[in-house]
mmCIF file with all atom_site columns, C-alpha atoms in Angstrom:
data_model
loop_
_atom_site.group_PDB
_atom_site.id
_atom_site.type_symbol
_atom_site.label_atom_id
_atom_site.label_alt_id
_atom_site.label_comp_id
_atom_site.label_asym_id
_atom_site.label_entity_id
_atom_site.label_seq_id
_atom_site.pdbx_PDB_ins_code
_atom_site.Cartn_x
_atom_site.Cartn_y
_atom_site.Cartn_z
_atom_site.occupancy
_atom_site.B_iso_or_equiv
_atom_site.pdbx_formal_charge
_atom_site.auth_seq_id
_atom_site.auth_comp_id
_atom_site.auth_asym_id
_atom_site.auth_atom_id
_atom_site.pdbx_PDB_model_num
ATOM 1   C CA . MET A 1 1   ? 96.101  120.399 106.677 1.00 48.00 ? 1   MET A CA 1
ATOM 2   C CA . THR A 1 2   ? 95.650  116.730 107.508 1.00 55.00 ? 2   THR A CA 1
ATOM 3   C CA . THR A 1 3   ? 97.104  114.249 105.032 1.00 55.00 ? 3   THR A CA 1
ATOM 4   C CA . VAL A 1 4   ? 94.917  111.228 104.437 1.00 47.00 ? 4   VAL A CA 1
ATOM 5   C CA . PRO A 1 5   ? 97.190  108.175 104.104 1.00 51.00 ? 5   PRO A CA 1
ATOM 6   C CA . ARG A 1 6   ? 96.740  106.332 100.885 1.00 52.00 ? 6   ARG A CA 1
ATOM 7   C CA . PRO A 1 7   ? 95.526  102.730 101.180 1.00 48.00 ? 7   PRO A CA 1
ATOM 8   C CA . ALA A 1 8   ? 98.324  100.218 100.850 1.00 52.00 ? 8   ALA A CA 1
ATOM 9   C CA . ARG A 1 9   ? 98.621  98.653  97.444  1.00 57.00 ? 9   ARG A CA 1
ATOM 10  C CA . PRO A 1 10  ? 97.810  94.993  97.397  1.00 66.00 ? 10  PRO A CA 1
ATOM 11  C CA . SER A 1 11  ? 100.838 92.699  97.121  1.00 83.00 ? 11  SER A CA 1
ATOM 12  C CA . ARG A 1 12  ? 101.530 90.970  93.866  1.00 87.00 ? 12  ARG A CA 1
ATOM 13  C CA . ALA A 1 13  ? 100.504 87.685  95.460  1.00 88.00 ? 13  ALA A CA 1
ATOM 14  C CA . ALA A 1 14  ? 97.175  89.214  96.508  1.00 90.00 ? 14  ALA A CA 1
ATOM 15  C CA . GLU A 1 15  ? 96.626  90.512  92.987  1.00 92.00 ? 15  GLU A CA 1
ATOM 16  C CA . ALA A 1 16  ? 97.474  87.022  91.692  1.00 93.00 ? 16  ALA A CA 1
ATOM 17  C CA . GLN A 1 17  ? 94.836  85.513  94.030  1.00 94.00 ? 17  GLN A CA 1
ATOM 18  C CA . GLU A 1 18  ? 92.188  87.852  92.570  1.00 94.00 ? 18  GLU A CA 1
ATOM 19  C CA . GLY A 1 19  ? 93.518  87.128  89.107  1.00 95.00 ? 19  GLY A CA 1
ATOM 20  C CA . VAL A 1 20  ? 93.040  83.358  89.500  1.00 95.00 ? 20  VAL A CA 1
ATOM 21  C CA . LYS A 1 21  ? 89.529  83.793  90.909  1.00 95.00 ? 21  LYS A CA 1
ATOM 22  C CA . ASP A 1 22  ? 88.640  86.082  88.056  1.00 94.00 ? 22  ASP A CA 1
ATOM 23  C CA . LEU A 1 23  ? 90.007  83.588  85.522  1.00 95.00 ? 23  LEU A CA 1
ATOM 24  C CA . ILE A 1 24  ? 87.823  80.813  87.049  1.00 95.00 ? 24  ILE A CA 1
ATOM 25  C CA . VAL A 1 25  ? 84.797  83.016  86.751  1.00 94.00 ? 25  VAL A CA 1
ATOM 26  C CA . ARG A 1 26  ? 85.544  84.265  83.226  1.00 94.00 ? 26  ARG A CA 1
ATOM 27  C CA . ARG A 1 27  ? 86.085  80.806  81.900  1.00 94.00 ? 27  ARG A CA 1
ATOM 28  C CA . GLY A 1 28  ? 82.997  79.418  83.527  1.00 94.00 ? 28  GLY A CA 1
ATOM 29  C CA . LEU A 1 29  ? 84.975  76.757  85.359  1.00 93.00 ? 29  LEU A CA 1
ATOM 30  C CA . VAL A 1 30  ? 83.292  74.683  88.092  1.00 92.00 ? 30  VAL A CA 1
ATOM 31  C CA . ALA A 1 31  ? 84.495  72.445  90.936  1.00 89.00 ? 31  ALA A CA 1
ATOM 32  C CA . GLY A 1 32  ? 86.788  69.716  89.616  1.00 92.00 ? 32  GLY A CA 1
ATOM 33  C CA . ASP A 1 33  ? 87.760  71.493  86.374  1.00 95.00 ? 33  ASP A CA 1
ATOM 34  C CA . PRO A 1 34  ? 91.476  71.682  85.610  1.00 95.00 ? 34  PRO A CA 1
ATOM 35  C CA . LEU A 1 35  ? 93.301  75.029  85.973  1.00 95.00 ? 35  LEU A CA 1
ATOM 36  C CA . PRO A 1 36  ? 96.089  76.334  83.836  1.00 94.00 ? 36  PRO A CA 1
ATOM 37  C CA . THR A 1 37  ? 99.708  75.393  84.891  1.00 94.00 ? 37  THR A CA 1
ATOM 38  C CA . GLU A 1 38  ? 101.855 77.707  86.956  1.00 93.00 ? 38  GLU A CA 1
ATOM 39  C CA . SER A 1 39  ? 103.668 78.875  83.838  1.00 94.00 ? 39  SER A CA 1
ATOM 40  C CA . GLU A 1 40  ? 100.415 79.582  82.012  1.00 94.00 ? 40  GLU A CA 1
ATOM 41  C CA . LEU A 1 41  ? 99.111  81.576  85.013  1.00 95.00 ? 41  LEU A CA 1
ATOM 42  C CA . MET A 1 42  ? 102.406 83.531  85.176  1.00 94.00 ? 42  MET A CA 1
ATOM 43  C CA . GLU A 1 43  ? 102.132 84.470  81.524  1.00 93.00 ? 43  GLU A CA 1
ATOM 44  C CA . GLU A 1 44  ? 98.421  85.348  81.644  1.00 92.00 ? 44  GLU A CA 1
ATOM 45  C CA . LEU A 1 45  ? 98.560  87.332  84.946  1.00 93.00 ? 45  LEU A CA 1
ATOM 46  C CA . GLN A 1 46  ? 101.997 88.715  84.385  1.00 93.00 ? 46  GLN A CA 1
ATOM 47  C CA . VAL A 1 47  ? 103.369 87.906  87.768  1.00 92.00 ? 47  VAL A CA 1
ATOM 48  C CA . SER A 1 48  ? 106.348 85.987  89.047  1.00 93.00 ? 48  SER A CA 1
ATOM 49  C CA . ARG A 1 49  ? 106.421 82.290  89.911  1.00 93.00 ? 49  ARG A CA 1
ATOM 50  C CA . ASN A 1 50  ? 106.825 83.107  93.641  1.00 94.00 ? 50  ASN A CA 1
ATOM 51  C CA . SER A 1 51  ? 103.711 85.342  93.529  1.00 93.00 ? 51  SER A CA 1
ATOM 52  C CA . ILE A 1 52  ? 101.728 82.667  91.754  1.00 94.00 ? 52  ILE A CA 1
ATOM 53  C CA . ARG A 1 53  ? 102.833 79.960  94.173  1.00 94.00 ? 53  ARG A CA 1
ATOM 54  C CA . GLU A 1 54  ? 101.978 82.160  97.151  1.00 94.00 ? 54  GLU A CA 1
ATOM 55  C CA . ALA A 1 55  ? 98.621  82.955  95.657  1.00 94.00 ? 55  ALA A CA 1
ATOM 56  C CA . LEU A 1 56  ? 97.783  79.324  94.951  1.00 94.00 ? 56  LEU A CA 1
ATOM 57  C CA . LYS A 1 57  ? 98.840  78.268  98.412  1.00 93.00 ? 57  LYS A CA 1
ATOM 58  C CA . ALA A 1 58  ? 96.429  80.836  99.900  1.00 92.00 ? 58  ALA A CA 1
ATOM 59  C CA . LEU A 1 59  ? 93.655  79.843  97.582  1.00 92.00 ? 59  LEU A CA 1
ATOM 60  C CA . GLN A 1 60  ? 94.234  76.151  98.405  1.00 90.00 ? 60  GLN A CA 1
ATOM 61  C CA . ALA A 1 61  ? 93.882  76.973  102.179 1.00 84.00 ? 61  ALA A CA 1
ATOM 62  C CA . VAL A 1 62  ? 90.358  78.293  101.589 1.00 82.00 ? 62  VAL A CA 1
ATOM 63  C CA . GLY A 1 63  ? 89.295  75.544  99.238  1.00 86.00 ? 63  GLY A CA 1
ATOM 64  C CA . ILE A 1 64  ? 89.220  77.583  96.046  1.00 90.00 ? 64  ILE A CA 1
ATOM 65  C CA . VAL A 1 65  ? 92.060  75.685  94.431  1.00 93.00 ? 65  VAL A CA 1
ATOM 66  C CA . ASP A 1 66  ? 92.792  71.983  94.774  1.00 93.00 ? 66  ASP A CA 1
ATOM 67  C CA . ILE A 1 67  ? 96.415  71.079  94.164  1.00 92.00 ? 67  ILE A CA 1
ATOM 68  C CA . ARG A 1 68  ? 97.058  67.435  93.492  1.00 91.00 ? 68  ARG A CA 1
ATOM 69  C CA . HIS A 1 69  ? 100.732 66.702  93.260  1.00 87.00 ? 69  HIS A CA 1
ATOM 70  C CA . GLY A 1 70  ? 101.570 64.680  90.168  1.00 86.00 ? 70  GLY A CA 1
ATOM 71  C CA . PHE A 1 71  ? 98.098  65.461  88.620  1.00 89.00 ? 71  PHE A CA 1
ATOM 72  C CA . GLY A 1 72  ? 97.738  69.257  88.419  1.00 92.00 ? 72  GLY A CA 1
ATOM 73  C CA . MET A 1 73  ? 95.601  72.000  89.781  1.00 94.00 ? 73  MET A CA 1
ATOM 74  C CA . PHE A 1 74  ? 91.812  72.001  89.845  1.00 95.00 ? 74  PHE A CA 1
ATOM 75  C CA . VAL A 1 75  ? 88.968  74.202  90.929  1.00 94.00 ? 75  VAL A CA 1
ATOM 76  C CA . GLY A 1 76  ? 88.283  73.214  94.539  1.00 90.00 ? 76  GLY A CA 1
ATOM 77  C CA . ARG A 1 77  ? 85.083  71.886  95.899  1.00 84.00 ? 77  ARG A CA 1
ATOM 78  C CA . MET A 1 78  ? 83.260  73.754  98.666  1.00 78.00 ? 78  MET A CA 1
ATOM 79  C CA . SER A 1 79  ? 84.432  72.680  102.055 1.00 75.00 ? 79  SER A CA 1
ATOM 80  C CA . LEU A 1 80  ? 83.724  73.947  105.553 1.00 77.00 ? 80  LEU A CA 1
ATOM 81  C CA . ALA A 1 81  ? 86.828  72.300  107.012 1.00 76.00 ? 81  ALA A CA 1
ATOM 82  C CA . GLY A 1 82  ? 88.421  75.653  107.837 1.00 76.00 ? 82  GLY A CA 1
ATOM 83  C CA . LEU A 1 83  ? 85.207  76.740  109.598 1.00 76.00 ? 83  LEU A CA 1
ATOM 84  C CA . VAL A 1 84  ? 85.083  73.484  111.574 1.00 78.00 ? 84  VAL A CA 1
ATOM 85  C CA . ASN A 1 85  ? 88.704  73.874  112.750 1.00 80.00 ? 85  ASN A CA 1
ATOM 86  C CA . GLU A 1 86  ? 88.176  77.446  113.849 1.00 80.00 ? 86  GLU A CA 1
ATOM 87  C CA . LEU A 1 87  ? 84.950  76.742  115.656 1.00 77.00 ? 87  LEU A CA 1
ATOM 88  C CA . THR A 1 88  ? 86.385  73.659  117.362 1.00 77.00 ? 88  THR A CA 1
ATOM 89  C CA . PHE A 1 89  ? 89.420  75.635  118.554 1.00 80.00 ? 89  PHE A CA 1
ATOM 90  C CA . HIS A 1 90  ? 87.476  78.609  119.944 1.00 73.00 ? 90  HIS A CA 1
ATOM 91  C CA . SER A 1 91  ? 84.850  76.284  121.478 1.00 74.00 ? 91  SER A CA 1
ATOM 92  C CA . ARG A 1 92  ? 87.690  74.424  123.247 1.00 72.00 ? 92  ARG A CA 1
ATOM 93  C CA . ILE A 1 93  ? 89.393  77.506  124.629 1.00 71.00 ? 93  ILE A CA 1
ATOM 94  C CA . THR A 1 94  ? 86.191  78.919  125.933 1.00 69.00 ? 94  THR A CA 1
ATOM 95  C CA . LEU A 1 95  ? 85.002  75.762  127.726 1.00 63.00 ? 95  LEU A CA 1
ATOM 96  C CA . GLN A 1 96  ? 86.406  77.258  130.963 1.00 58.00 ? 96  GLN A CA 1
ATOM 97  C CA . ASN A 1 97  ? 84.111  80.174  130.502 1.00 57.00 ? 97  ASN A CA 1
ATOM 98  C CA . GLY A 1 98  ? 80.820  78.252  130.605 1.00 54.00 ? 98  GLY A CA 1
ATOM 99  C CA . ALA A 1 99  ? 81.202  76.545  127.270 1.00 49.00 ? 99  ALA A CA 1
ATOM 100 C CA . ASN A 1 100 ? 79.786  79.655  125.577 1.00 63.00 ? 100 ASN A CA 1
ATOM 101 C CA . HIS A 1 101 ? 80.843  79.006  121.968 1.00 74.00 ? 101 HIS A CA 1
ATOM 102 C CA . LEU A 1 102 ? 79.712  75.484  121.977 1.00 76.00 ? 102 LEU A CA 1
ATOM 103 C CA . ALA A 1 103 ? 76.380  76.370  123.647 1.00 79.00 ? 103 ALA A CA 1
ATOM 104 C CA . HIS A 1 104 ? 75.849  79.088  121.015 1.00 81.00 ? 104 HIS A CA 1
ATOM 105 C CA . LEU A 1 105 ? 76.660  76.730  118.206 1.00 83.00 ? 105 LEU A CA 1
ATOM 106 C CA . ILE A 1 106 ? 74.136  74.196  119.436 1.00 85.00 ? 106 ILE A CA 1
ATOM 107 C CA . GLU A 1 107 ? 71.526  76.955  119.672 1.00 88.00 ? 107 GLU A CA 1
ATOM 108 C CA . ILE A 1 108 ? 72.172  77.934  116.084 1.00 89.00 ? 108 ILE A CA 1
ATOM 109 C CA . ARG A 1 109 ? 71.884  74.348  114.896 1.00 90.00 ? 109 ARG A CA 1
ATOM 110 C CA . GLU A 1 110 ? 68.620  73.901  116.877 1.00 93.00 ? 110 GLU A CA 1
ATOM 111 C CA . ILE A 1 111 ? 67.143  77.046  115.265 1.00 94.00 ? 111 ILE A CA 1
ATOM 112 C CA . LEU A 1 112 ? 68.233  75.850  111.824 1.00 94.00 ? 112 LEU A CA 1
ATOM 113 C CA . GLU A 1 113 ? 66.720  72.405  112.198 1.00 95.00 ? 113 GLU A CA 1
ATOM 114 C CA . SER A 1 114 ? 63.513  73.821  113.563 1.00 96.00 ? 114 SER A CA 1
ATOM 115 C CA . GLY A 1 115 ? 63.082  75.763  110.348 1.00 96.00 ? 115 GLY A CA 1
ATOM 116 C CA . LEU A 1 116 ? 64.214  72.867  108.202 1.00 97.00 ? 116 LEU A CA 1
ATOM 117 C CA . VAL A 1 117 ? 61.520  70.514  109.460 1.00 97.00 ? 117 VAL A CA 1
ATOM 118 C CA . GLU A 1 118 ? 58.947  73.109  108.614 1.00 96.00 ? 118 GLU A CA 1
ATOM 119 C CA . ARG A 1 119 ? 60.321  73.489  105.050 1.00 96.00 ? 119 ARG A CA 1
ATOM 120 C CA . LEU A 1 120 ? 60.369  69.659  104.734 1.00 96.00 ? 120 LEU A CA 1
ATOM 121 C CA . ILE A 1 121 ? 56.687  69.449  105.738 1.00 96.00 ? 121 ILE A CA 1
ATOM 122 C CA . GLU A 1 122 ? 55.812  72.208  103.202 1.00 95.00 ? 122 GLU A CA 1
ATOM 123 C CA . LEU A 1 123 ? 56.970  69.828  100.416 1.00 94.00 ? 123 LEU A CA 1
ATOM 124 C CA . GLY A 1 124 ? 53.899  67.718  101.074 1.00 92.00 ? 124 GLY A CA 1
ATOM 125 C CA . PRO A 1 125 ? 53.217  64.016  101.615 1.00 88.00 ? 125 PRO A CA 1
ATOM 126 C CA . GLU A 1 126 ? 54.953  62.942  98.386  1.00 89.00 ? 126 GLU A CA 1
ATOM 127 C CA . VAL A 1 127 ? 58.377  63.375  100.009 1.00 91.00 ? 127 VAL A CA 1
ATOM 128 C CA . ASP A 1 128 ? 60.208  60.046  100.106 1.00 93.00 ? 128 ASP A CA 1
ATOM 129 C CA . LEU A 1 129 ? 61.184  59.282  103.733 1.00 94.00 ? 129 LEU A CA 1
ATOM 130 C CA . ALA A 1 130 ? 61.951  55.651  103.197 1.00 95.00 ? 130 ALA A CA 1
ATOM 131 C CA . PRO A 1 131 ? 65.739  56.162  103.732 1.00 96.00 ? 131 PRO A CA 1
ATOM 132 C CA . VAL A 1 132 ? 64.917  57.880  107.009 1.00 97.00 ? 132 VAL A CA 1
ATOM 133 C CA . ALA A 1 133 ? 62.669  55.001  108.019 1.00 96.00 ? 133 ALA A CA 1
ATOM 134 C CA . ALA A 1 134 ? 65.510  52.599  107.392 1.00 97.00 ? 134 ALA A CA 1
ATOM 135 C CA . VAL A 1 135 ? 68.056  54.487  109.507 1.00 97.00 ? 135 VAL A CA 1
ATOM 136 C CA . MET A 1 136 ? 65.363  54.957  112.213 1.00 97.00 ? 136 MET A CA 1
ATOM 137 C CA . ALA A 1 137 ? 65.008  51.224  112.427 1.00 97.00 ? 137 ALA A CA 1
ATOM 138 C CA . ARG A 1 138 ? 68.761  50.840  112.631 1.00 97.00 ? 138 ARG A CA 1
ATOM 139 C CA . MET A 1 139 ? 68.900  53.405  115.421 1.00 97.00 ? 139 MET A CA 1
ATOM 140 C CA . GLU A 1 140 ? 66.258  51.586  117.461 1.00 97.00 ? 140 GLU A CA 1
ATOM 141 C CA . THR A 1 141 ? 68.087  48.282  117.002 1.00 97.00 ? 141 THR A CA 1
ATOM 142 C CA . GLU A 1 142 ? 71.262  49.906  118.320 1.00 96.00 ? 142 GLU A CA 1
ATOM 143 C CA . ALA A 1 143 ? 69.413  51.503  121.270 1.00 96.00 ? 143 ALA A CA 1
ATOM 144 C CA . GLU A 1 144 ? 68.123  48.014  122.303 1.00 95.00 ? 144 GLU A CA 1
ATOM 145 C CA . ALA A 1 145 ? 71.656  46.671  122.392 1.00 95.00 ? 145 ALA A CA 1
ATOM 146 C CA . GLY A 1 146 ? 73.566  49.684  123.762 1.00 92.00 ? 146 GLY A CA 1
ATOM 147 C CA . PRO A 1 147 ? 74.350  53.276  122.824 1.00 91.00 ? 147 PRO A CA 1
ATOM 148 C CA . VAL A 1 148 ? 73.243  54.851  119.543 1.00 91.00 ? 148 VAL A CA 1
ATOM 149 C CA . SER A 1 149 ? 76.321  55.270  117.364 1.00 91.00 ? 149 SER A CA 1
ATOM 150 C CA . PRO A 1 150 ? 77.289  58.872  116.316 1.00 88.00 ? 150 PRO A CA 1
ATOM 151 C CA . GLU A 1 151 ? 77.287  57.703  112.713 1.00 92.00 ? 151 GLU A CA 1
ATOM 152 C CA . THR A 1 152 ? 73.625  56.595  112.883 1.00 95.00 ? 152 THR A CA 1
ATOM 153 C CA . ASP A 1 153 ? 72.636  59.798  114.619 1.00 92.00 ? 153 ASP A CA 1
ATOM 154 C CA . ARG A 1 154 ? 74.358  61.886  111.990 1.00 92.00 ? 154 ARG A CA 1
ATOM 155 C CA . LEU A 1 155 ? 72.904  59.915  109.130 1.00 95.00 ? 155 LEU A CA 1
ATOM 156 C CA . PHE A 1 156 ? 69.376  60.380  110.445 1.00 96.00 ? 156 PHE A CA 1
ATOM 157 C CA . HIS A 1 157 ? 69.662  64.200  110.204 1.00 95.00 ? 157 HIS A CA 1
ATOM 158 C CA . ASP A 1 158 ? 71.455  64.084  106.856 1.00 94.00 ? 158 ASP A CA 1
ATOM 159 C CA . LEU A 1 159 ? 68.859  61.886  105.211 1.00 95.00 ? 159 LEU A CA 1
ATOM 160 C CA . LEU A 1 160 ? 65.935  63.687  106.799 1.00 96.00 ? 160 LEU A CA 1
ATOM 161 C CA . TYR A 1 161 ? 66.645  66.973  105.102 1.00 96.00 ? 161 TYR A CA 1
ATOM 162 C CA . ARG A 1 162 ? 68.043  65.572  101.823 1.00 95.00 ? 162 ARG A CA 1
ATOM 163 C CA . PRO A 1 163 ? 64.612  65.933  100.055 1.00 95.00 ? 163 PRO A CA 1
ATOM 164 C CA . LEU A 1 164 ? 65.033  69.699  100.394 1.00 95.00 ? 164 LEU A CA 1
ATOM 165 C CA . GLY A 1 165 ? 67.631  69.563  97.656  1.00 93.00 ? 165 GLY A CA 1
ATOM 166 C CA . ASN A 1 166 ? 69.846  72.126  99.305  1.00 92.00 ? 166 ASN A CA 1
ATOM 167 C CA . PRO A 1 167 ? 73.495  70.893  99.397  1.00 87.00 ? 167 PRO A CA 1
ATOM 168 C CA . LEU A 1 168 ? 74.426  73.634  101.835 1.00 88.00 ? 168 LEU A CA 1
ATOM 169 C CA . VAL A 1 169 ? 72.148  72.072  104.497 1.00 91.00 ? 169 VAL A CA 1
ATOM 170 C CA . SER A 1 170 ? 74.228  68.881  104.546 1.00 88.00 ? 170 SER A CA 1
ATOM 171 C CA . GLN A 1 171 ? 77.480  70.927  104.595 1.00 87.00 ? 171 GLN A CA 1
ATOM 172 C CA . LEU A 1 172 ? 76.336  73.100  107.511 1.00 88.00 ? 172 LEU A CA 1
ATOM 173 C CA . LEU A 1 173 ? 74.891  70.313  109.581 1.00 89.00 ? 173 LEU A CA 1
ATOM 174 C CA . GLY A 1 174 ? 77.959  68.220  108.944 1.00 87.00 ? 174 GLY A CA 1
ATOM 175 C CA . ALA A 1 175 ? 80.202  71.140  110.096 1.00 87.00 ? 175 ALA A CA 1
ATOM 176 C CA . PHE A 1 176 ? 78.197  71.500  113.302 1.00 86.00 ? 176 PHE A CA 1
ATOM 177 C CA . TRP A 1 177 ? 78.408  67.733  113.921 1.00 85.00 ? 177 TRP A CA 1
ATOM 178 C CA . ASP A 1 178 ? 82.168  67.659  113.274 1.00 86.00 ? 178 ASP A CA 1
ATOM 179 C CA . VAL A 1 179 ? 82.749  70.375  115.848 1.00 84.00 ? 179 VAL A CA 1
ATOM 180 C CA . TYR A 1 180 ? 80.554  68.597  118.415 1.00 79.00 ? 180 TYR A CA 1
ATOM 181 C CA . TYR A 1 181 ? 82.270  65.241  117.714 1.00 79.00 ? 181 TYR A CA 1
ATOM 182 C CA . GLN A 1 182 ? 85.744  66.700  118.097 1.00 79.00 ? 182 GLN A CA 1
ATOM 183 C CA . LEU A 1 183 ? 84.841  68.019  121.524 1.00 77.00 ? 183 LEU A CA 1
ATOM 184 C CA . ARG A 1 184 ? 83.399  64.638  122.658 1.00 71.00 ? 184 ARG A CA 1
ATOM 185 C CA . ASP A 1 185 ? 86.117  64.144  125.231 1.00 68.00 ? 185 ASP A CA 1
ATOM 186 C CA . ALA A 1 186 ? 85.242  67.409  126.961 1.00 65.00 ? 186 ALA A CA 1
ATOM 187 C CA . LEU A 1 187 ? 81.495  66.628  126.832 1.00 66.00 ? 187 LEU A CA 1
ATOM 188 C CA . GLY A 1 188 ? 81.891  63.232  128.298 1.00 62.00 ? 188 GLY A CA 1
ATOM 189 C CA . ALA A 1 189 ? 79.627  60.260  127.776 1.00 64.00 ? 189 ALA A CA 1
ATOM 190 C CA . PRO A 1 190 ? 75.920  60.897  127.146 1.00 66.00 ? 190 PRO A CA 1
ATOM 191 C CA . ASP A 1 191 ? 73.812  60.272  130.285 1.00 71.00 ? 191 ASP A CA 1
ATOM 192 C CA . GLU A 1 192 ? 70.623  60.125  128.355 1.00 82.00 ? 192 GLU A CA 1
ATOM 193 C CA . PRO A 1 193 ? 69.255  56.521  127.981 1.00 90.00 ? 193 PRO A CA 1
ATOM 194 C CA . SER A 1 194 ? 69.695  55.132  124.479 1.00 92.00 ? 194 SER A CA 1
ATOM 195 C CA . ALA A 1 195 ? 65.974  54.371  124.329 1.00 94.00 ? 195 ALA A CA 1
ATOM 196 C CA . ASP A 1 196 ? 65.233  58.055  124.954 1.00 93.00 ? 196 ASP A CA 1
ATOM 197 C CA . VAL A 1 197 ? 67.657  59.125  122.209 1.00 92.00 ? 197 VAL A CA 1
ATOM 198 C CA . ALA A 1 198 ? 65.876  56.835  119.687 1.00 95.00 ? 198 ALA A CA 1
ATOM 199 C CA . LYS A 1 199 ? 62.459  58.028  120.869 1.00 95.00 ? 199 LYS A CA 1
ATOM 200 C CA . ARG A 1 200 ? 63.356  61.681  120.354 1.00 94.00 ? 200 ARG A CA 1
ATOM 201 C CA . HIS A 1 201 ? 64.393  60.895  116.745 1.00 96.00 ? 201 HIS A CA 1
ATOM 202 C CA . ARG A 1 202 ? 61.359  58.758  116.233 1.00 97.00 ? 202 ARG A CA 1
ATOM 203 C CA . ASP A 1 203 ? 59.188  61.719  117.362 1.00 97.00 ? 203 ASP A CA 1
ATOM 204 C CA . ILE A 1 204 ? 60.773  63.935  114.754 1.00 97.00 ? 204 ILE A CA 1
ATOM 205 C CA . TYR A 1 205 ? 60.334  61.332  112.032 1.00 97.00 ? 205 TYR A CA 1
ATOM 206 C CA . THR A 1 206 ? 56.681  60.634  112.983 1.00 97.00 ? 206 THR A CA 1
ATOM 207 C CA . ALA A 1 207 ? 55.690  64.286  113.140 1.00 97.00 ? 207 ALA A CA 1
ATOM 208 C CA . VAL A 1 208 ? 57.222  64.989  109.695 1.00 96.00 ? 208 VAL A CA 1
ATOM 209 C CA . LEU A 1 209 ? 55.550  61.857  108.227 1.00 95.00 ? 209 LEU A CA 1
ATOM 210 C CA . ALA A 1 210 ? 52.213  63.113  109.603 1.00 95.00 ? 210 ALA A CA 1
ATOM 211 C CA . GLY A 1 211 ? 52.788  66.672  108.332 1.00 95.00 ? 211 GLY A CA 1
ATOM 212 C CA . ASP A 1 212 ? 52.354  68.021  111.834 1.00 96.00 ? 212 ASP A CA 1
ATOM 213 C CA . ARG A 1 213 ? 54.430  71.225  111.764 1.00 96.00 ? 213 ARG A CA 1
ATOM 214 C CA . ALA A 1 214 ? 53.984  72.114  115.474 1.00 96.00 ? 214 ALA A CA 1
ATOM 215 C CA . ALA A 1 215 ? 54.780  68.592  116.673 1.00 97.00 ? 215 ALA A CA 1
ATOM 216 C CA . ALA A 1 216 ? 57.813  68.407  114.438 1.00 97.00 ? 216 ALA A CA 1
ATOM 217 C CA . VAL A 1 217 ? 59.261  71.689  115.782 1.00 96.00 ? 217 VAL A CA 1
ATOM 218 C CA . ALA A 1 218 ? 58.507  70.621  119.357 1.00 97.00 ? 218 ALA A CA 1
ATOM 219 C CA . ALA A 1 219 ? 60.254  67.298  118.703 1.00 96.00 ? 219 ALA A CA 1
ATOM 220 C CA . VAL A 1 220 ? 63.340  69.081  117.425 1.00 96.00 ? 220 VAL A CA 1
ATOM 221 C CA . HIS A 1 221 ? 63.541  71.195  120.554 1.00 94.00 ? 221 HIS A CA 1
ATOM 222 C CA . ALA A 1 222 ? 63.073  68.108  122.716 1.00 93.00 ? 222 ALA A CA 1
ATOM 223 C CA . HIS A 1 223 ? 65.854  66.348  120.837 1.00 91.00 ? 223 HIS A CA 1
ATOM 224 C CA . PHE A 1 224 ? 68.288  69.205  121.563 1.00 89.00 ? 224 PHE A CA 1
ATOM 225 C CA . GLU A 1 225 ? 67.388  69.301  125.169 1.00 87.00 ? 225 GLU A CA 1
ATOM 226 C CA . GLY A 1 226 ? 69.627  66.384  125.832 1.00 77.00 ? 226 GLY A CA 1
ATOM 227 C CA . VAL A 1 227 ? 72.500  68.024  123.963 1.00 75.00 ? 227 VAL A CA 1
ATOM 228 C CA . ARG A 1 228 ? 72.049  71.291  125.944 1.00 78.00 ? 228 ARG A CA 1
ATOM 229 C CA . ASN A 1 229 ? 72.088  69.312  129.195 1.00 76.00 ? 229 ASN A CA 1
ATOM 230 C CA . ARG A 1 230 ? 75.443  67.725  128.317 1.00 71.00 ? 230 ARG A CA 1
ATOM 231 C CA . VAL A 1 231 ? 76.976  71.117  127.628 1.00 69.00 ? 231 VAL A CA 1
ATOM 232 C CA . ALA A 1 232 ? 75.563  72.631  130.794 1.00 69.00 ? 232 ALA A CA 1
ATOM 233 C CA . LYS A 1 233 ? 77.207  69.903  132.905 1.00 64.00 ? 233 LYS A CA 1
ATOM 234 C CA . ILE A 1 234 ? 80.791  70.760  131.721 1.00 59.00 ? 234 ILE A CA 1
ATOM 235 C CA . LYS A 1 235 ? 82.754  71.831  134.723 1.00 49.00 ? 235 LYS A CA 1
ATOM 236 C CA . THR A 1 236 ? 85.004  74.829  134.507 1.00 44.00 ? 236 THR A CA 1
#
């Protein structure tokens, strides 16, 4: 008769992690709200100080708990910093294998933005694109004088999709951008003329403003063509 091994019992620290998360949910706490002290958590969860500290450290690492020394503990705000670090690391170590991870990441962002511009157009002509127009003018001014700054490029995409009212969009696009920016040394300087960079962004803006879905999607694909070319030129 085959004996089926019993699953290992979670450690006290792991149980404490689940206890803290359950407490946050039960009390209806949200990001920024204060948490009970270590002593209060020990008493409520019936675990040792070491288990509580180990649990809080693990929860801090994933952004669920924010520990501010001298101020206390709070419910953490959502962050994709861990994802950015992991994607950057794996993209870097696979550069010698054809830059697969980075190329795949760019493909995902292109697919995401292609869908986002369609959703943006679905909102109708009442969408306020004045902030985008302002950053577009700034980008064209930069292009006339030299390269377009990464900050301006990033701001364009952030402001463009802000009317969608989805905070995860900004978080995800920001994460993709952070990975790409951290690998800038491996990518090398852009060989695309600054005027072309500005024009590709202008084409996206103009198509969205006109409510032309097909043109907007085509403009997004054209924009990412330059990015794909940079990745393709990385030498192994």
